[in-house]
């Protein structure tokens, strides 16, 4: 069985003020009746395909993880707690070490918890192909067909075809600037990195040790010194804190020659910022999307999200109005990427 590894330690600052440091985006009901974290759990619950999931998150979110899994009736294999945030390379390495300690030949499916992916036959077909390609000894990425020069994603040049629909990775470019992104889109033959991976855990760890030895050493020390606490496994703080703060994309995927890409065409979006939430929602004829007690008139291409306050928007275009109990954001929807920097600069509970 494939071992799911769910990354649930991100801060989600670009979705302020709905996403807060005490309750980041993956744990709130952003789209639909359940949180994106719960939707990620639902995607890995088929026992014919998957073993029990390993969730890795910040120690601060341990009760959110435990409660939200229980609410959906999903039993977790392990909840690993990071004492400090060190980004995805160290988190995946720690989870891979735990998976290998249980099964030397484990294949792990690393999932982000901020993606909107409708469960479809196409999606699960891709998962199964990726697992076969991983068994062939590859670090498998899922390649999404790009439709705009997005600079918030990684780009993968699709190389020579291998078995099971996988291809060699010609090059992996994490978060290019706009000029580079436009050039890759114009050239063709590139896919977006979905942020999901299918990895033979042992191979991943060997590459991590070779390409990012400080990350590997930190994860090893953190798992070796880990302490059980109720249902949680607390990684050793001193060891884990010594890891560089680096994402798996920069630490491993830009450098390894073991990566392959599986081009896929299932529906996928990274709900990174408010413009993506707007795109992922049903909109009226004028392009407006509204959640909560709001009214919008004489306006186009706008998003209003409000919890309890009545919000009225009149005569505005391209605006995002996000109202929570104690904070309101108003800005241009097309500039939604700015919100992360703004939220980080706010001292109070951003
Ligand atoms: N456990 C843990 N610890 N999880 C983390 C941490 C951490 O320190 N930091 C981030 N995560 C989780 C987030 O919650 C999210 O589910 C996932 O890891 C990915 O992190 P993001 O911060 O959302 O990455 P990104 O969106 O900027 O970039 C990645 O995803 C893109 C597609 O969505 C990259 O893999 C890109 O190449 C890719 O295109
Ligand atoms: Mg993301």
Coordinates of C-alpha atoms and ligand atoms in Angstrom, one line a residue:
X1 CA 0.0 0.0 0.0
X2 CA 1.0 3.6 -0.6
X3 CA 1.7 5.6 2.5
X4 CA 0.1 9.1 2.4
X5 CA 2.2 11.9 3.8
X6 CA 0.1 15.0 4.3
X7 CA 2.0 18.3 4.7
X8 CA -0.1 20.5 7.0
X9 CA 2.3 23.0 8.5
X10 CA 2.1 26.0 6.2
X11 CA 0.9 29.4 7.4
X12 CA -1.3 30.5 4.5
X13 CA -0.6 34.2 5.0
X14 CA -1.9 35.2 1.5
X15 CA -5.4 34.3 2.6
X16 CA -5.5 36.8 5.5
X17 CA -7.8 37.6 7.3
X18 CA -9.6 34.3 7.0
X19 CA -6.4 32.4 7.4
X20 CA -4.7 33.2 10.7
X21 CA -1.5 32.0 12.3
X22 CA -3.6 30.2 14.9
X23 CA -5.8 28.6 12.3
X24 CA -4.2 28.7 8.8
X25 CA -6.1 28.1 5.5
X26 CA -5.8 24.3 5.4
X27 CA -8.0 24.1 8.6
X28 CA -10.8 26.5 7.7
X29 CA -13.9 25.8 5.5
X30 CA -12.7 27.9 2.6
X31 CA -14.6 26.1 -0.2
X32 CA -17.2 23.5 0.6
X33 CA -18.4 22.2 4.0
X34 CA -15.1 20.8 5.1
X35 CA -11.5 22.1 5.4
X36 CA -8.9 21.5 2.7
X37 CA -7.0 19.4 5.2
X38 CA -10.1 17.2 5.6
X39 CA -10.6 17.1 1.8
X40 CA -6.9 15.9 1.5
X41 CA -7.7 13.1 4.1
X42 CA -10.7 12.0 2.1
X43 CA -8.6 11.6 -1.0
X44 CA -6.4 9.0 0.7
X45 CA -8.9 7.0 2.6
X46 CA -9.4 4.1 0.1
X47 CA -7.8 1.2 2.0
X48 CA -7.3 -0.7 -1.2
X49 CA -4.8 1.8 -2.3
X50 CA -3.5 3.5 0.8
X51 CA -2.1 2.7 4.3
X52 CA -2.9 5.0 7.2
X53 CA -1.7 8.6 6.6
X54 CA 1.2 10.3 8.3
X55 CA 0.4 13.9 8.9
X56 CA 3.3 16.3 9.6
X57 CA 2.5 19.7 11.0
X58 CA 3.6 22.4 13.4
X59 CA 3.2 21.5 17.1
X60 CA 0.8 24.5 17.3
X61 CA -1.7 22.8 15.0
X62 CA -1.7 19.4 16.7
X63 CA -5.3 19.6 18.1
X64 CA -6.7 21.0 14.8
X65 CA -5.2 18.0 13.0
X66 CA -6.4 15.4 15.6
X67 CA -9.9 16.9 15.8
X68 CA -10.5 17.4 12.1
X69 CA -9.4 13.8 11.3
X70 CA -11.6 12.4 14.1
X71 CA -14.5 14.5 12.8
X72 CA -14.2 12.7 9.4
X73 CA -13.8 9.4 11.1
X74 CA -10.3 8.9 9.6
X75 CA -7.7 7.0 11.6
X76 CA -4.2 8.5 11.3
X77 CA -1.0 6.4 11.2
X78 CA 1.1 9.1 12.9
X79 CA 1.0 12.8 13.7
X80 CA 4.5 14.2 13.5
X81 CA 5.0 17.5 15.2
X82 CA 7.6 20.1 14.2
X83 CA 8.8 22.2 17.1
X84 CA 9.8 25.0 14.6
X85 CA 8.9 25.5 10.9
X86 CA 11.7 24.6 8.6
X87 CA 9.8 24.3 5.3
X88 CA 9.0 21.2 3.3
X89 CA 12.4 19.5 2.7
X90 CA 12.9 18.7 6.4
X91 CA 9.3 17.9 6.9
X92 CA 9.2 15.3 4.1
X93 CA 12.6 13.9 5.1
X94 CA 11.3 13.3 8.7
X95 CA 8.1 11.7 7.4
X96 CA 10.1 9.5 5.0
X97 CA 12.3 8.3 7.8
X98 CA 9.2 7.3 9.9
X99 CA 7.7 5.5 6.8
X100 CA 11.0 3.6 6.2
X101 CA 11.2 2.5 9.8
X102 CA 7.8 0.8 9.3
X103 CA 8.5 -0.6 5.8
X104 CA 11.9 -0.4 4.2
X105 CA 10.4 -0.3 0.7
X106 CA 7.6 2.2 1.5
X107 CA 6.4 4.4 -1.4
X108 CA 5.0 7.7 0.0
X109 CA 2.5 9.9 -1.6
X110 CA 3.3 13.5 -0.4
X111 CA 0.2 15.7 -0.5
X112 CA -0.1 19.4 0.2
X113 CA -3.1 20.4 2.2
X114 CA -3.9 23.6 0.4
X115 CA -5.0 22.1 -2.9
X116 CA -8.5 21.7 -4.4
X117 CA -8.6 18.4 -6.3
X118 CA -11.9 16.9 -7.1
X119 CA -11.7 13.1 -6.6
X120 CA -12.1 11.6 -10.1
X121 CA -11.3 8.4 -11.9
X122 CA -8.6 10.4 -13.8
X123 CA -7.0 11.5 -10.6
X124 CA -6.8 8.1 -9.1
X125 CA -5.5 6.7 -12.4
X126 CA -2.7 9.1 -12.2
X127 CA -2.0 8.2 -8.6
X128 CA -1.7 4.5 -9.5
X129 CA 0.6 5.2 -12.5
X130 CA 2.7 7.4 -10.3
X131 CA 3.0 4.6 -7.8
X132 CA 4.1 2.2 -10.6
X133 CA 6.7 4.7 -11.8
X134 CA 8.0 5.2 -8.2
X135 CA 8.4 1.4 -8.0
X136 CA 10.6 1.7 -11.1
X137 CA 13.0 3.8 -8.9
X138 CA 11.9 7.4 -9.7
X139 CA 11.0 10.5 -7.7
X140 CA 7.7 11.2 -9.4
X141 CA 6.2 14.7 -9.8
X142 CA 2.7 15.4 -11.2
X143 CA 2.8 17.8 -14.1
X144 CA -0.1 20.2 -14.6
X145 CA -0.7 21.8 -18.0
X146 CA 0.0 25.5 -17.5
X147 CA -2.4 28.2 -18.8
X148 CA -0.7 31.4 -17.7
X149 CA 2.8 32.5 -16.7
X150 CA 2.2 32.0 -13.0
X151 CA 5.3 32.8 -10.9
X152 CA 4.2 31.1 -7.7
X153 CA 4.8 27.5 -9.1
X154 CA 7.6 25.3 -10.1
X155 CA 8.1 24.5 -13.8
X156 CA 9.2 21.1 -15.2
X157 CA 10.6 20.6 -18.7
X158 CA 9.0 17.3 -19.9
X159 CA 11.7 15.0 -21.3
X160 CA 11.9 11.5 -22.8
X161 CA 9.1 9.1 -22.2
X162 CA 9.5 6.3 -19.8
X163 CA 7.1 3.6 -18.6
X164 CA 3.6 4.2 -17.0
X165 CA 3.2 7.6 -18.6
X166 CA 6.1 9.1 -16.8
X167 CA 8.8 11.2 -18.5
X168 CA 12.3 12.2 -17.6
X169 CA 12.6 15.7 -16.1
X170 CA 14.6 17.9 -18.5
X171 CA 14.9 20.7 -15.9
X172 CA 13.1 21.8 -12.8
X173 CA 12.7 25.5 -12.2
X174 CA 11.2 26.5 -8.9
X175 CA 9.2 29.9 -8.9
X176 CA 10.7 31.6 -12.0
X177 CA 10.4 35.3 -12.5
X178 CA 7.7 36.6 -14.9
X179 CA 10.1 36.8 -17.9
X180 CA 11.3 33.2 -17.5
X181 CA 7.8 32.0 -16.9
X182 CA 6.6 33.7 -20.1
X183 CA 9.5 32.2 -22.0
X184 CA 8.7 28.7 -20.8
X185 CA 5.0 29.1 -21.7
X186 CA 5.9 30.3 -25.2
X187 CA 8.4 27.6 -25.8
X188 CA 6.0 24.8 -24.7
X189 CA 6.8 21.4 -23.3
X190 CA 6.7 22.6 -19.7
X191 CA 4.3 21.5 -16.9
X192 CA 3.6 23.1 -13.5
X193 CA 4.8 21.1 -10.5
X194 CA 1.6 20.2 -8.7
X195 CA 3.4 20.1 -5.3
X196 CA 2.4 16.4 -4.9
X197 CA 5.0 13.7 -5.1
X198 CA 5.1 9.9 -5.2
X199 CA 8.4 8.8 -3.8
X200 CA 10.2 5.6 -2.9
X201 CA 11.1 6.8 0.6
X202 CA 14.5 5.2 0.7
X203 CA 15.6 6.7 -2.6
X204 CA 14.3 10.1 -1.6
X205 CA 16.3 9.9 1.7
X206 CA 19.5 8.8 -0.2
X207 CA 19.0 11.9 -2.5
X208 CA 18.4 14.1 0.5
X209 CA 21.6 12.9 2.2
X210 CA 23.6 13.5 -1.1
X211 CA 22.1 16.9 -2.1
X212 CA 21.0 18.4 1.2
X213 CA 23.1 16.7 3.9
X214 CA 22.2 19.3 6.6
X215 CA 18.5 18.8 6.0
X216 CA 19.0 15.0 6.2
X217 CA 21.1 15.1 9.4
X218 CA 18.5 17.4 11.1
X219 CA 15.6 15.1 10.1
X220 CA 17.5 12.0 11.3
X221 CA 18.4 13.5 14.6
X222 CA 14.9 14.8 15.1
X223 CA 13.3 11.4 14.4
X224 CA 15.9 9.6 16.5
X225 CA 15.3 11.9 19.4
X226 CA 11.5 12.1 19.0
X227 CA 9.2 11.6 22.0
X228 CA 5.7 10.2 22.1
X229 CA 3.1 12.4 23.7
X230 CA -0.5 11.2 23.6
X231 CA -1.2 10.6 19.9
X232 CA 1.6 12.7 18.8
X233 CA 5.3 12.2 17.9
X234 CA 7.2 15.3 18.9
X235 CA 10.4 15.7 16.8
X236 CA 13.5 16.6 18.8
X237 CA 13.7 20.4 18.8
X238 CA 17.5 21.0 18.9
X239 CA 18.1 18.6 16.0
X240 CA 15.2 19.8 13.8
X241 CA 15.9 23.5 14.4
X242 CA 19.4 22.9 12.9
X243 CA 17.9 22.2 9.4
X244 CA 18.1 24.9 6.8
X245 CA 14.8 26.5 6.1
X246 CA 14.3 25.3 2.5
X247 CA 11.6 23.8 0.4
X248 CA 11.9 20.3 -1.1
X249 CA 11.7 21.9 -4.6
X250 CA 14.9 23.9 -4.1
X251 CA 16.7 21.4 -1.9
X252 CA 16.0 18.2 -4.0
X253 CA 14.0 18.6 -7.2
X254 CA 16.1 21.3 -8.8
X255 CA 19.2 19.2 -8.2
X256 CA 18.4 15.5 -8.5
X257 CA 18.7 13.4 -11.7
X258 CA 16.2 10.9 -10.3
X259 CA 13.1 12.9 -10.9
X260 CA 10.4 12.1 -13.4
X261 CA 7.2 13.9 -14.3
X262 CA 3.8 12.4 -15.0
X263 CA 1.8 14.8 -17.1
X264 CA -1.8 14.8 -15.8
X265 CA -5.0 16.5 -16.8
X266 CA -7.2 16.2 -13.7
X267 CA -8.7 19.4 -12.1
X268 CA -6.3 21.0 -9.7
X269 CA -5.8 24.3 -8.1
X270 CA -3.6 25.6 -5.3
X271 CA -5.8 27.8 -3.2
X272 CA -2.8 30.1 -2.5
X273 CA -4.5 33.6 -2.6
X274 CA -7.9 35.2 -2.9
X275 CA -7.8 35.3 -6.7
X276 CA -7.6 31.5 -6.8
X277 CA -10.5 31.2 -4.4
X278 CA -12.5 33.5 -6.7
X279 CA -11.6 31.3 -9.7
X280 CA -12.5 28.2 -7.9
X281 CA -16.0 29.4 -7.1
X282 CA -19.2 29.8 -9.1
X283 CA -19.6 33.4 -10.2
X284 CA -22.6 35.3 -11.5
X285 CA -22.9 36.8 -15.0
X286 CA -20.8 39.8 -14.0
X287 CA -18.1 37.6 -12.6
X288 CA -18.8 38.2 -8.9
X289 CA -18.6 35.6 -6.2
X290 CA -20.2 36.1 -2.8
X291 CA -20.0 34.0 0.4
X292 CA -22.0 35.0 3.4
X293 CA -24.5 37.9 4.0
X294 CA -23.4 40.2 1.2
X295 CA -24.9 42.2 -1.6
X296 CA -23.0 43.3 -4.7
X297 CA -24.3 45.6 -7.4
X298 CA -23.0 47.6 -10.4
X299 CA -19.7 45.7 -9.9
X300 CA -17.7 43.2 -11.9
X301 CA -15.1 40.5 -11.3
X302 CA -15.1 40.8 -7.5
X303 CA -15.0 38.6 -4.5
X304 CA -16.9 39.1 -1.2
X305 CA -16.4 36.8 1.7
X306 CA -18.0 37.7 5.0
X307 CA -18.8 35.7 8.1
X308 CA -21.4 37.7 10.0
X309 CA -21.2 41.4 9.0
X310 CA -23.5 42.5 6.2
X311 CA -21.3 43.7 3.4
X312 CA -22.6 45.8 0.5
X313 CA -20.3 46.6 -2.5
X314 CA -21.5 49.0 -5.2
X315 CA -19.8 50.3 -8.3
X316 CA -16.5 48.6 -7.9
X317 CA -14.5 46.3 -10.2
X318 CA -11.8 43.8 -9.4
X319 CA -12.2 44.1 -5.7
X320 CA -11.8 41.6 -2.9
X321 CA -13.6 42.3 0.4
X322 CA -12.9 39.8 3.1
X323 CA -14.6 40.4 6.4
X324 CA -14.1 38.3 9.5
X325 CA -15.2 38.9 13.1
X326 CA -12.3 41.1 13.9
X327 CA -10.6 42.1 10.7
X328 CA -11.5 43.3 7.2
X329 CA -9.4 43.3 4.1
X330 CA -10.2 45.4 1.0
X331 CA -8.0 45.4 -2.0
X332 CA -7.7 44.7 -5.7
X333 CA -8.4 41.0 -6.5
X334 CA -5.8 41.1 -9.2
X335 CA -3.2 42.1 -6.7
X336 CA -4.1 39.4 -4.3
X337 CA -0.5 38.1 -4.0
X338 CA 0.3 41.2 -2.0
X339 CA -1.7 40.0 1.0
X340 CA 1.0 37.6 2.3
X341 CA 3.6 40.4 2.8
X342 CA 0.9 42.6 4.4
X343 CA -0.2 39.9 6.8
X344 CA 3.4 39.2 7.8
X345 CA 4.0 42.8 8.5
X346 CA 1.0 43.1 10.8
X347 CA 2.3 42.5 14.3
X348 CA -1.0 41.6 15.9
X349 CA -2.3 38.0 15.4
X350 CA -2.0 38.1 11.6
Ligands
LIG1 N1 4.7 20.2 7.8 C1 5.0 21.3 7.1 N2 6.0 22.1 7.6 N3 4.3 21.6 6.1 C2 4.6 22.8 5.4 C3 5.6 23.6 5.8 C4 6.4 23.3 7.0 O1 7.3 24.0 7.4 N4 5.7 24.7 4.9 C5 4.7 24.5 4.0 N5 4.0 23.3 4.3 C6 2.9 22.7 3.6 C7 1.8 23.7 3.2 O2 0.8 23.7 4.2 C8 1.3 23.2 1.9 O3 0.3 22.2 2.1 C9 2.6 22.5 1.3 O4 3.4 22.2 2.4 C10 3.3 23.3 0.2 O5 3.7 24.5 0.8 P1 3.4 25.9 0.1 O6 4.1 26.9 0.9 O7 2.0 26.0 -0.2 O8 4.3 25.8 -1.3 P2 4.0 26.6 -2.6 O9 2.6 26.5 -3.0 O10 4.6 27.9 -2.4 O11 4.9 25.8 -3.7 C11 4.8 24.4 -3.8 O12 3.6 24.0 -4.4 C12 3.4 24.5 -5.8 C13 2.0 24.0 -6.2 O13 1.0 24.3 -5.3 C14 6.0 24.0 -4.8 O14 6.1 22.5 -4.7 C15 5.8 24.4 -6.2 O15 6.8 23.9 -7.0 C16 4.5 24.0 -6.7 O16 4.3 24.5 -8.0
LIG2 MG1 0.8 26.1 -1.9

